[in-house]
PDB file of C-alpha atoms in Angstrom:
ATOM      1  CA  UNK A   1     185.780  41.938 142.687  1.00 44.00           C
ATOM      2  CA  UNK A   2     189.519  40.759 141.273  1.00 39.00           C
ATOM      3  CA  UNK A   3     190.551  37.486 140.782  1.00 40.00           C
ATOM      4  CA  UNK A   4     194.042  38.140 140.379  1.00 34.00           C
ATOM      5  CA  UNK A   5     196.328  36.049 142.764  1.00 34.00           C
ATOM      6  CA  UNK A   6     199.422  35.149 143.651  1.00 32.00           C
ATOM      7  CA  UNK A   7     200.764  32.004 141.635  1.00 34.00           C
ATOM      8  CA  UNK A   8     201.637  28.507 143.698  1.00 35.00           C
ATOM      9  CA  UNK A   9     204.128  26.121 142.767  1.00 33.00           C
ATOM     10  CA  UNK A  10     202.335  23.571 139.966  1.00 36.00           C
ATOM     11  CA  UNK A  11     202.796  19.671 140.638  1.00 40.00           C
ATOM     12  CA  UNK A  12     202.778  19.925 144.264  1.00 44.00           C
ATOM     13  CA  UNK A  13     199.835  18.013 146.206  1.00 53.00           C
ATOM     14  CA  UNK A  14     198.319  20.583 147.727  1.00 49.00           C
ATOM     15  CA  UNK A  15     198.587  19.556 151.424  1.00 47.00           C
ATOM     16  CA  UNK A  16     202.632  19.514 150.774  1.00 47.00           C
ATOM     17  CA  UNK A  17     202.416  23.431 149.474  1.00 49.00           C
ATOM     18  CA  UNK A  18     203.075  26.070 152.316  1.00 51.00           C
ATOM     19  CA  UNK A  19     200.633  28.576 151.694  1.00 65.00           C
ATOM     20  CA  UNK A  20     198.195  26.675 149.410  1.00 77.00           C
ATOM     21  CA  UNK A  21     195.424  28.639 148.174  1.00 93.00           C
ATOM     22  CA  UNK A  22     191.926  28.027 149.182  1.00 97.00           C
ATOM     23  CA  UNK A  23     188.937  28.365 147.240  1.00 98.00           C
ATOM     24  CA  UNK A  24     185.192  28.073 147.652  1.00 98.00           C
ATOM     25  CA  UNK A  25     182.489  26.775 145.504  1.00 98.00           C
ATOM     26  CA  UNK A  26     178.791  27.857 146.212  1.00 97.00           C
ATOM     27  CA  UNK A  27     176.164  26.446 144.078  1.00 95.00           C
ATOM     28  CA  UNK A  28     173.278  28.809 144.532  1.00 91.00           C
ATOM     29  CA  UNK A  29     171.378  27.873 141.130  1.00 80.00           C
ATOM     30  CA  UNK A  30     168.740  25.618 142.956  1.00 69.00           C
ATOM     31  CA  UNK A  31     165.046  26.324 143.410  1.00 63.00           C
ATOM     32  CA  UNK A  32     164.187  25.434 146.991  1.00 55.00           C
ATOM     33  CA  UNK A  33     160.830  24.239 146.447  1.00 50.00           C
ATOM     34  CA  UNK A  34     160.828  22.833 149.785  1.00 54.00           C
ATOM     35  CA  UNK A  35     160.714  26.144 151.532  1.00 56.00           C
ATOM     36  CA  UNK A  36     157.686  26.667 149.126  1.00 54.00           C
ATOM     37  CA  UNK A  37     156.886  29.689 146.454  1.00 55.00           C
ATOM     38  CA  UNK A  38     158.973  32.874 146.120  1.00 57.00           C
ATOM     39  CA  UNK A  39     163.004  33.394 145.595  1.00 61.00           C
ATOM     40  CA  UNK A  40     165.226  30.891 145.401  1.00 68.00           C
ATOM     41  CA  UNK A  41     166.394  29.503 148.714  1.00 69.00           C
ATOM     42  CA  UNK A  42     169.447  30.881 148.976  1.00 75.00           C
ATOM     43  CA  UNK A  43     167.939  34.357 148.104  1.00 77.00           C
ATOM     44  CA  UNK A  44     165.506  33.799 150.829  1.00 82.00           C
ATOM     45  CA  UNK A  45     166.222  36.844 153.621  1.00 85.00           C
ATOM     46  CA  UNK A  46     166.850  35.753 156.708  1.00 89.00           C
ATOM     47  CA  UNK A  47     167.075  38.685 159.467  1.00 86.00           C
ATOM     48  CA  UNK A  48     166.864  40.575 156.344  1.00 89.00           C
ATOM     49  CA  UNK A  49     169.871  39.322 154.466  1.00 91.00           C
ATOM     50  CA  UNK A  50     169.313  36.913 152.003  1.00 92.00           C
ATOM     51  CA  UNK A  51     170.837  33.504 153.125  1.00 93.00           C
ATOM     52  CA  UNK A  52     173.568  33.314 149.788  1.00 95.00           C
ATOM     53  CA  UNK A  53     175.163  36.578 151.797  1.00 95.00           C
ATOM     54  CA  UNK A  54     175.226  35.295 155.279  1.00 96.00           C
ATOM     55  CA  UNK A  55     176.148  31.660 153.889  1.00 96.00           C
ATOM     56  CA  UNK A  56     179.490  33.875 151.477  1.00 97.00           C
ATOM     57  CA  UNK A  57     180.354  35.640 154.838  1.00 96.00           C
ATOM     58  CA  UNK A  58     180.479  32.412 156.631  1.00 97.00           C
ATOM     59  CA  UNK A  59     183.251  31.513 153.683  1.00 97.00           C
ATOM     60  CA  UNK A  60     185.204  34.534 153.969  1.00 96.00           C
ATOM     61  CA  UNK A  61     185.201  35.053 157.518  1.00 96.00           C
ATOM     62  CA  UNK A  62     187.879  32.477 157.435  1.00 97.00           C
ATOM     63  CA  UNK A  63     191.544  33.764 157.106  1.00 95.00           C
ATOM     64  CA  UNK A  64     192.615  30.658 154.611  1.00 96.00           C
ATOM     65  CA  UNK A  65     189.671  32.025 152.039  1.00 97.00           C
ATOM     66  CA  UNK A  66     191.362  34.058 149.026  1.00 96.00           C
ATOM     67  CA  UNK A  67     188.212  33.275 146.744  1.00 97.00           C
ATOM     68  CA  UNK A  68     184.515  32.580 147.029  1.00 97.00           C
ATOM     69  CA  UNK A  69     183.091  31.645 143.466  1.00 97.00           C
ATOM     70  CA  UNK A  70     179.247  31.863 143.417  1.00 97.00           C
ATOM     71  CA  UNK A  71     176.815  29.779 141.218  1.00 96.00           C
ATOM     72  CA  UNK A  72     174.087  31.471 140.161  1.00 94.00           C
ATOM     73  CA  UNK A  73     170.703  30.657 138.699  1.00 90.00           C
ATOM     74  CA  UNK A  74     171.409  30.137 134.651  1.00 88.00           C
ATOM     75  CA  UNK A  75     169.450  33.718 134.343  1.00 88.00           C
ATOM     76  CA  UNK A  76     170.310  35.247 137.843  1.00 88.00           C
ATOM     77  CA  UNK A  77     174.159  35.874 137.548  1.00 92.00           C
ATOM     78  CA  UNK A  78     173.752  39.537 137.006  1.00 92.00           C
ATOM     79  CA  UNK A  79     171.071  39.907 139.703  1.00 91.00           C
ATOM     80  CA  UNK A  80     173.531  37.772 142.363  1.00 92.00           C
ATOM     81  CA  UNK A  81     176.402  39.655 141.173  1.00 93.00           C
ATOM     82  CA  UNK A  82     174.747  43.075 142.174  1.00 93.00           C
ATOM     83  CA  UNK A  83     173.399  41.252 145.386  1.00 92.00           C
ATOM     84  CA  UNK A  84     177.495  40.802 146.627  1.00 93.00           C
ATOM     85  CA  UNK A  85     178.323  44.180 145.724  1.00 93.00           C
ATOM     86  CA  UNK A  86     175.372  45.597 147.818  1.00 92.00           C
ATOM     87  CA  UNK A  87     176.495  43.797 150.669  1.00 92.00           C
ATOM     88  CA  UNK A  88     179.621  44.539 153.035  1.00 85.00           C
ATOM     89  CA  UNK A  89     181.865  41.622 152.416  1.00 88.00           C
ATOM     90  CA  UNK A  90     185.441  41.127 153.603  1.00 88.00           C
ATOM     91  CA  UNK A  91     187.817  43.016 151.340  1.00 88.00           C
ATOM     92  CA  UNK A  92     190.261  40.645 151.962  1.00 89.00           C
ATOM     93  CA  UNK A  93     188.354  37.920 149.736  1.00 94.00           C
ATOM     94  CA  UNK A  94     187.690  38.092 146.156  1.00 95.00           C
ATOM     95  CA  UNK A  95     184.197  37.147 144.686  1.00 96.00           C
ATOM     96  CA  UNK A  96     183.505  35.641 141.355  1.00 95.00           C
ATOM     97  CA  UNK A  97     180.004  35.037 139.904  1.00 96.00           C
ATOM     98  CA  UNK A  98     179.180  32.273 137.050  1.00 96.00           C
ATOM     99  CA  UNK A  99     176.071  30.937 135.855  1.00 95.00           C
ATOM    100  CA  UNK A 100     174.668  27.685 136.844  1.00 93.00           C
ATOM    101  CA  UNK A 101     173.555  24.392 135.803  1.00 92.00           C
ATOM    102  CA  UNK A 102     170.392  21.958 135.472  1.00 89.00           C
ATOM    103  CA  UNK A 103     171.810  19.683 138.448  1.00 91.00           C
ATOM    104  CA  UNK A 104     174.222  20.511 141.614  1.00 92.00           C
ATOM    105  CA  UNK A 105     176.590  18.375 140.240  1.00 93.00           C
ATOM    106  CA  UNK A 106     176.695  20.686 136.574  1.00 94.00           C
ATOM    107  CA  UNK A 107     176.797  24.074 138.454  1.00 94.00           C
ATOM    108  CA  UNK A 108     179.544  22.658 141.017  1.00 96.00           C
ATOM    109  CA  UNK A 109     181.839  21.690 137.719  1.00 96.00           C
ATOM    110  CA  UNK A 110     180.933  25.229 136.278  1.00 96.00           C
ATOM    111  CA  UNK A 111     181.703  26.828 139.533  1.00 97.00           C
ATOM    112  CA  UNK A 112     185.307  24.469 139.788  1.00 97.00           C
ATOM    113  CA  UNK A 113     186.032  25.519 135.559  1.00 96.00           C
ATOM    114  CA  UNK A 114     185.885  29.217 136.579  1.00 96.00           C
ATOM    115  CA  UNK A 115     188.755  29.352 139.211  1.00 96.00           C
ATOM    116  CA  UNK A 116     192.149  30.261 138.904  1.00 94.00           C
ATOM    117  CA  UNK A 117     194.979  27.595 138.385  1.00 93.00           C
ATOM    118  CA  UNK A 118     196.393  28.751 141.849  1.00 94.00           C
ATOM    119  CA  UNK A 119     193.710  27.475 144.170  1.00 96.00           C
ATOM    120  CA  UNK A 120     195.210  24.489 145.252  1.00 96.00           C
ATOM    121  CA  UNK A 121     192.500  23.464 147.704  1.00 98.00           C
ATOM    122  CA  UNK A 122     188.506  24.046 147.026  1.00 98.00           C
ATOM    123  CA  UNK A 123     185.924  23.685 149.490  1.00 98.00           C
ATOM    124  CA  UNK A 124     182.181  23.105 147.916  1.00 98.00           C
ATOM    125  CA  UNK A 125     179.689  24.787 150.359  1.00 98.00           C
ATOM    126  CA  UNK A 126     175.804  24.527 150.653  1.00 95.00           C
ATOM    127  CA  UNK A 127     174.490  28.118 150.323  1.00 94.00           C
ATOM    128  CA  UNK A 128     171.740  26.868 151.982  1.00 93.00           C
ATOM    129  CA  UNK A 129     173.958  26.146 155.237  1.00 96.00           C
ATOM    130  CA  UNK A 130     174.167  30.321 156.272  1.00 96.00           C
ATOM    131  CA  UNK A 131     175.570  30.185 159.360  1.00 97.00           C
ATOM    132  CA  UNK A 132     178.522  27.413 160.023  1.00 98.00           C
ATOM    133  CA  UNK A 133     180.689  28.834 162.190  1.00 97.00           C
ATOM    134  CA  UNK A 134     184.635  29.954 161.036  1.00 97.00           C
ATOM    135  CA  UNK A 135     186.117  27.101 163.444  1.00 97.00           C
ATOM    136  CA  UNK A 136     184.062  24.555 161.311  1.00 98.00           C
ATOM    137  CA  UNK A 137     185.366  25.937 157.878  1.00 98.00           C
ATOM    138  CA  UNK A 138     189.047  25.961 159.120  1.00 98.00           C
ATOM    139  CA  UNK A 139     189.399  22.536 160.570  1.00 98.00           C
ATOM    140  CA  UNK A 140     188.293  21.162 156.707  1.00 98.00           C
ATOM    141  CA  UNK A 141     190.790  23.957 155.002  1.00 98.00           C
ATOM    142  CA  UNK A 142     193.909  22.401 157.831  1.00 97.00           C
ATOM    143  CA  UNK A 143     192.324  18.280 157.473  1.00 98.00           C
ATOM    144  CA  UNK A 144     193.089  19.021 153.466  1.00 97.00           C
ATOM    145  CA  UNK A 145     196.174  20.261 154.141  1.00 96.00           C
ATOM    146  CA  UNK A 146     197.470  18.048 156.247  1.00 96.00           C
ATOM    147  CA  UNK A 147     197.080  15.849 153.906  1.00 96.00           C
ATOM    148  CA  UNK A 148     193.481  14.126 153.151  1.00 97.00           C
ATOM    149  CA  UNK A 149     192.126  14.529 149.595  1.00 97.00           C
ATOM    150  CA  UNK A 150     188.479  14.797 151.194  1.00 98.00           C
ATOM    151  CA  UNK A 151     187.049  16.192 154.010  1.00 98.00           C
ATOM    152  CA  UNK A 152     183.915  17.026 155.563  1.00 98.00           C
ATOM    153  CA  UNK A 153     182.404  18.171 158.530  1.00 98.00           C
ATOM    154  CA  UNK A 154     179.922  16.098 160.157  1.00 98.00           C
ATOM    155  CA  UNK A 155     178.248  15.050 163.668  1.00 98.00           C
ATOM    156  CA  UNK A 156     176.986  11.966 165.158  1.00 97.00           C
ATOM    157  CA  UNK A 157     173.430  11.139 165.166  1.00 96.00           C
ATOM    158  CA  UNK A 158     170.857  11.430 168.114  1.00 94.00           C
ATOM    159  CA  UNK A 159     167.881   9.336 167.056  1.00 95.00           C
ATOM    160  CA  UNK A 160     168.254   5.485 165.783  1.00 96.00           C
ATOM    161  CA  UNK A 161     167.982   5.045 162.167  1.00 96.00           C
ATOM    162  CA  UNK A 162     165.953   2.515 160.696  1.00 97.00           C
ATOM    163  CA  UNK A 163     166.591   1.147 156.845  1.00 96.00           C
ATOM    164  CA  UNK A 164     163.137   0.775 155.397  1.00 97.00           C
ATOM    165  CA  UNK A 165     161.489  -1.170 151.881  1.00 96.00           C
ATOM    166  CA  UNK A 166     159.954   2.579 150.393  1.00 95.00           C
ATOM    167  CA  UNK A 167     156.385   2.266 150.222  1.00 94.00           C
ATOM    168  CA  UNK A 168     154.900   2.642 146.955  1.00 93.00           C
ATOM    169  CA  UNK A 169     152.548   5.136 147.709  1.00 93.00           C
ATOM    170  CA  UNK A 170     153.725   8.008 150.352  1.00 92.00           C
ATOM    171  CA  UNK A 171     152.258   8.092 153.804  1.00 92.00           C
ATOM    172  CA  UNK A 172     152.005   4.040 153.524  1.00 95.00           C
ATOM    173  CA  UNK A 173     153.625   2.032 156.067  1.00 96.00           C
ATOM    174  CA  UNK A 174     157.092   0.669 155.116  1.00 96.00           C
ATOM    175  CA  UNK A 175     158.767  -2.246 156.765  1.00 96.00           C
ATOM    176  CA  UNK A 176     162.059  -1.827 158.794  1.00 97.00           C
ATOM    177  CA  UNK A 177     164.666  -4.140 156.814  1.00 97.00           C
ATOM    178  CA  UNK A 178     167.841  -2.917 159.206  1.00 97.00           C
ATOM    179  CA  UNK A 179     169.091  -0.797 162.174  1.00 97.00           C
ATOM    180  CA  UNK A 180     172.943   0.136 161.213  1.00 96.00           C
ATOM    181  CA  UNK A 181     174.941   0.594 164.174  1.00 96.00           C
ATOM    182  CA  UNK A 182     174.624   4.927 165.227  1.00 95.00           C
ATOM    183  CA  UNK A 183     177.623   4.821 166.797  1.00 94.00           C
ATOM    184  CA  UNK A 184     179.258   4.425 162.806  1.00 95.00           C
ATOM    185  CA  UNK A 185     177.224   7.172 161.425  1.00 97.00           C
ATOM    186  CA  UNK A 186     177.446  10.665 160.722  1.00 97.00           C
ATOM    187  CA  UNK A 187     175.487  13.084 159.496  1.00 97.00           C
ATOM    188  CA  UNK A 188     177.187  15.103 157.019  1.00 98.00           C
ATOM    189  CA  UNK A 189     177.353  18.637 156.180  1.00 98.00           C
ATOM    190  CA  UNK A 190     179.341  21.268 154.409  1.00 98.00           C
ATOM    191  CA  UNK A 191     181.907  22.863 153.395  1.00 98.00           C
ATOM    192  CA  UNK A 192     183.495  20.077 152.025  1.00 98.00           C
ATOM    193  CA  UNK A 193     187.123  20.609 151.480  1.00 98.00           C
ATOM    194  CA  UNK A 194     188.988  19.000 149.036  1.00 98.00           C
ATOM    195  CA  UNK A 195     192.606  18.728 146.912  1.00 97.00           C
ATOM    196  CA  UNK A 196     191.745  20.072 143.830  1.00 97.00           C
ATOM    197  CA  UNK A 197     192.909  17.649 141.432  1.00 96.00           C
ATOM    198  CA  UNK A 198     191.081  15.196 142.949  1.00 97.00           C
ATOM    199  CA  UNK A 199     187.859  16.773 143.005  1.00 97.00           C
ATOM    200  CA  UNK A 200     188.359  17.457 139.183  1.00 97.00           C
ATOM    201  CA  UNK A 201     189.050  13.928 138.967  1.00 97.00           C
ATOM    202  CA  UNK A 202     185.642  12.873 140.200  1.00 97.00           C
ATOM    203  CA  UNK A 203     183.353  15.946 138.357  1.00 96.00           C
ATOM    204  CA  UNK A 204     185.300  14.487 135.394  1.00 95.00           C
ATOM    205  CA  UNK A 205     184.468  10.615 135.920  1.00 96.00           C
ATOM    206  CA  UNK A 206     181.648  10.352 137.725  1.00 94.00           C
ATOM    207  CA  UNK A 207     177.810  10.346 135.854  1.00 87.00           C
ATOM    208  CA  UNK A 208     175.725   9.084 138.962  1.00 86.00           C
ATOM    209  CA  UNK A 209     173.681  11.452 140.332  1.00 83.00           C
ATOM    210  CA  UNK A 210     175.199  12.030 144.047  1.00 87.00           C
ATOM    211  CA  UNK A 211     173.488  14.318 146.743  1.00 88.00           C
ATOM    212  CA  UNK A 212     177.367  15.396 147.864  1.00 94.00           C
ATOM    213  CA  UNK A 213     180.755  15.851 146.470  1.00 96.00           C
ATOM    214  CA  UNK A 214     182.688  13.564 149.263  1.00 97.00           C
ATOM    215  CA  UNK A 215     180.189  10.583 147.593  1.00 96.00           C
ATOM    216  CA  UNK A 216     181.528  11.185 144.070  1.00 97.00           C
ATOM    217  CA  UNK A 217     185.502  10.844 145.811  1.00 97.00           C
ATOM    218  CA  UNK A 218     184.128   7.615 147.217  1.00 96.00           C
ATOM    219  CA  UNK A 219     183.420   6.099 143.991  1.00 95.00           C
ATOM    220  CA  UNK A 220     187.193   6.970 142.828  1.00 96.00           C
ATOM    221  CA  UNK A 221     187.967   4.241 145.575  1.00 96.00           C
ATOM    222  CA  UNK A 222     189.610   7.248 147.625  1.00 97.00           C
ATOM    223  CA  UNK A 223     189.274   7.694 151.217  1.00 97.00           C
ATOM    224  CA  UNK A 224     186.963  10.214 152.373  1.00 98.00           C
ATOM    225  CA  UNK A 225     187.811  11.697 156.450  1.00 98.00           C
ATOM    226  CA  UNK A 226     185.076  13.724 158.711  1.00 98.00           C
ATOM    227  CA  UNK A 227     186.159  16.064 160.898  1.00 98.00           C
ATOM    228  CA  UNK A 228     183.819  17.492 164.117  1.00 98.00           C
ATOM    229  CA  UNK A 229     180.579  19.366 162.726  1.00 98.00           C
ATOM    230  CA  UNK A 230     178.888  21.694 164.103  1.00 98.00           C
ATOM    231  CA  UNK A 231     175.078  21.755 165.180  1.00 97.00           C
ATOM    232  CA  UNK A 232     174.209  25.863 164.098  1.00 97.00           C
ATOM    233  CA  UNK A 233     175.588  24.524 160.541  1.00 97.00           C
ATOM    234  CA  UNK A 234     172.578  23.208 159.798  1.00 96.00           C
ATOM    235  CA  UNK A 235     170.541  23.063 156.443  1.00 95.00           C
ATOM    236  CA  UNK A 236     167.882  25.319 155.636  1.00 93.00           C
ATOM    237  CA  UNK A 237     165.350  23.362 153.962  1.00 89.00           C
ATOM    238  CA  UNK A 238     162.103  23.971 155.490  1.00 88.00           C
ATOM    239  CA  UNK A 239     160.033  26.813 157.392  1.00 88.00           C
ATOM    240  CA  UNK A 240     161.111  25.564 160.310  1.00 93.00           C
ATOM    241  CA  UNK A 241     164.339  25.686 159.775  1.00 93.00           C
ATOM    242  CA  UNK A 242     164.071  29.750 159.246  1.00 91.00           C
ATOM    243  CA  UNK A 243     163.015  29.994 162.686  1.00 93.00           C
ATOM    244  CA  UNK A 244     165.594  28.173 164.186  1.00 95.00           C
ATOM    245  CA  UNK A 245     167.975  30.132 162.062  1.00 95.00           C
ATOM    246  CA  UNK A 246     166.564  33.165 162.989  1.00 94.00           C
ATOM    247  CA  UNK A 247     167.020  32.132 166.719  1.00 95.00           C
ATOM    248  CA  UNK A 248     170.302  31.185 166.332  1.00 95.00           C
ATOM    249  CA  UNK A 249     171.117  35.027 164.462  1.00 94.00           C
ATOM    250  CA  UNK A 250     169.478  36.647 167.588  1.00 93.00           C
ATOM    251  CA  UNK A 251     171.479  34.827 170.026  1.00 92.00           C
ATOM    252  CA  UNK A 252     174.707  35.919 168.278  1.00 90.00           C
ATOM    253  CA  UNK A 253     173.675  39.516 168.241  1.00 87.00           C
ATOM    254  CA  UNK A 254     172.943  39.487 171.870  1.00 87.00           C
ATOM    255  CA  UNK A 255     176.149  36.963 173.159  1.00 84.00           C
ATOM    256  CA  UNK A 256     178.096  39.438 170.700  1.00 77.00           C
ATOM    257  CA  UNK A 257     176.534  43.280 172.309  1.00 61.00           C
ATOM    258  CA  UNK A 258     174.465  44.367 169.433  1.00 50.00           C
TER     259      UNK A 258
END
């Protein structure tokens, strides 16, 4: 697992570099409790790999990925470590693991401190997203370097969204207080892609706690772009969602001959 590369140019934007390096961030230090008791989520198996592999092979499977840099549980590094070397992974890619944080936001900053000065552009992936397809994570690495400082993949919505008053006690009804327009909204997912300085930028400036990292490049005042998601990138957050991502692993084996 070597993280030597080849140096870029230095005080070039990114999306002017021929070339530019691409990195990826997974924060895999979370807990899952929403899938309920056992491992971690992204150490959950799913068709008997845990997710963290299937969501690092959707990473490296692209031909733009020189480095995948895994965040680990602050006492799992060693365990996650021996996890990637267990598993067939492209040789092509090199894999780095660090030890997490408290918060998402910590073990994404611990994940961006760890890389190399020549990744140019970083990508910040959900390890509990396991199976976004390679077209997805290449049209965020070419949106980056064509110039936006923030990307992300995302899809329109299907069902009307209603802004509510939260109850104060769940399971209480809640009054509808809007219905934005779903023709201007997007569900968002991952990998986000990113020029690194400006991702830097925000883990260095912004304190609120944010649920993605496009959000903290919003509150720079920066413009944010989507580019077309993809519905089998989907988050694994409940049962259900196993099942669906076990259906979508069997149809792959079968539309693929084995």
């Amino acid at each position: 697992m070597s993280d030597v590369s080849r140096p870029s140019p230095t005080g070039v934007p990114a999306h002017t570099r021929a070339g530019a390096r691409t990195a990826v961030v997974i924060p895999a230090a979370g807990k899952g409790v929403r899938l309920g008791p056992g491992a971690p989520k992204a150490l959950r198996a799913l068709n008997g790999t845990p997710m963290l592999i299937h969501a690092v092979r959707a990473m490296a499977a692209s031909r733009a990925v020189s480095l995948v840099v895994v965040v680990a549980p602050p006492d799992g590094a060693a365990e996650v470590k021996s996890l990637l070397d267990a598993h067939a992974l492209p040789e092509r890619t090199d894999f780095l693991v660090v030890p997490g944080g408290e918060t998402r936001q910590e073990s994404v900053k611990l994940g961006l401190d760890a890389l190399p000065p020549e990744h140019d552009i970083v990508l910040v992936h959900d390890a509990a997203r396991p199976l976004v397809p390679v077209d997805t994570v290449d049209a965020v690495i070419e949106a980056v370097r064509d110039g936006a400082q923030a990307v992300a993949p995302a899809l329109p919505l299907a069902d009307t969204v209603k802004e509510v008053e939260p109850a104060a006690v769940t399971g209480e009804p809640e009054p509808v207080v809007a219905t934005p327009q779903r023709a201007r909204l997007r569900a968002v997912q991952t990998p986000q892609g990113f020029d690194r300085a400006t991702l830097l930028r925000a883990h260095e400036t912004v304190t609120d706690d944010v649920t993605d990292d496009a959000s903290m490049v919003e509150q720079l005042g920066l413009t944010v772009v989507v580019v077309p998601g993809h519905e089998e990138a989907f988050k694994v957050t409940r049962p259900l969602d196993l099942v669906l991502a076990e259906a979508v692993l069997a149809r792959r084996r079968l539309n693929d001959g084995f």
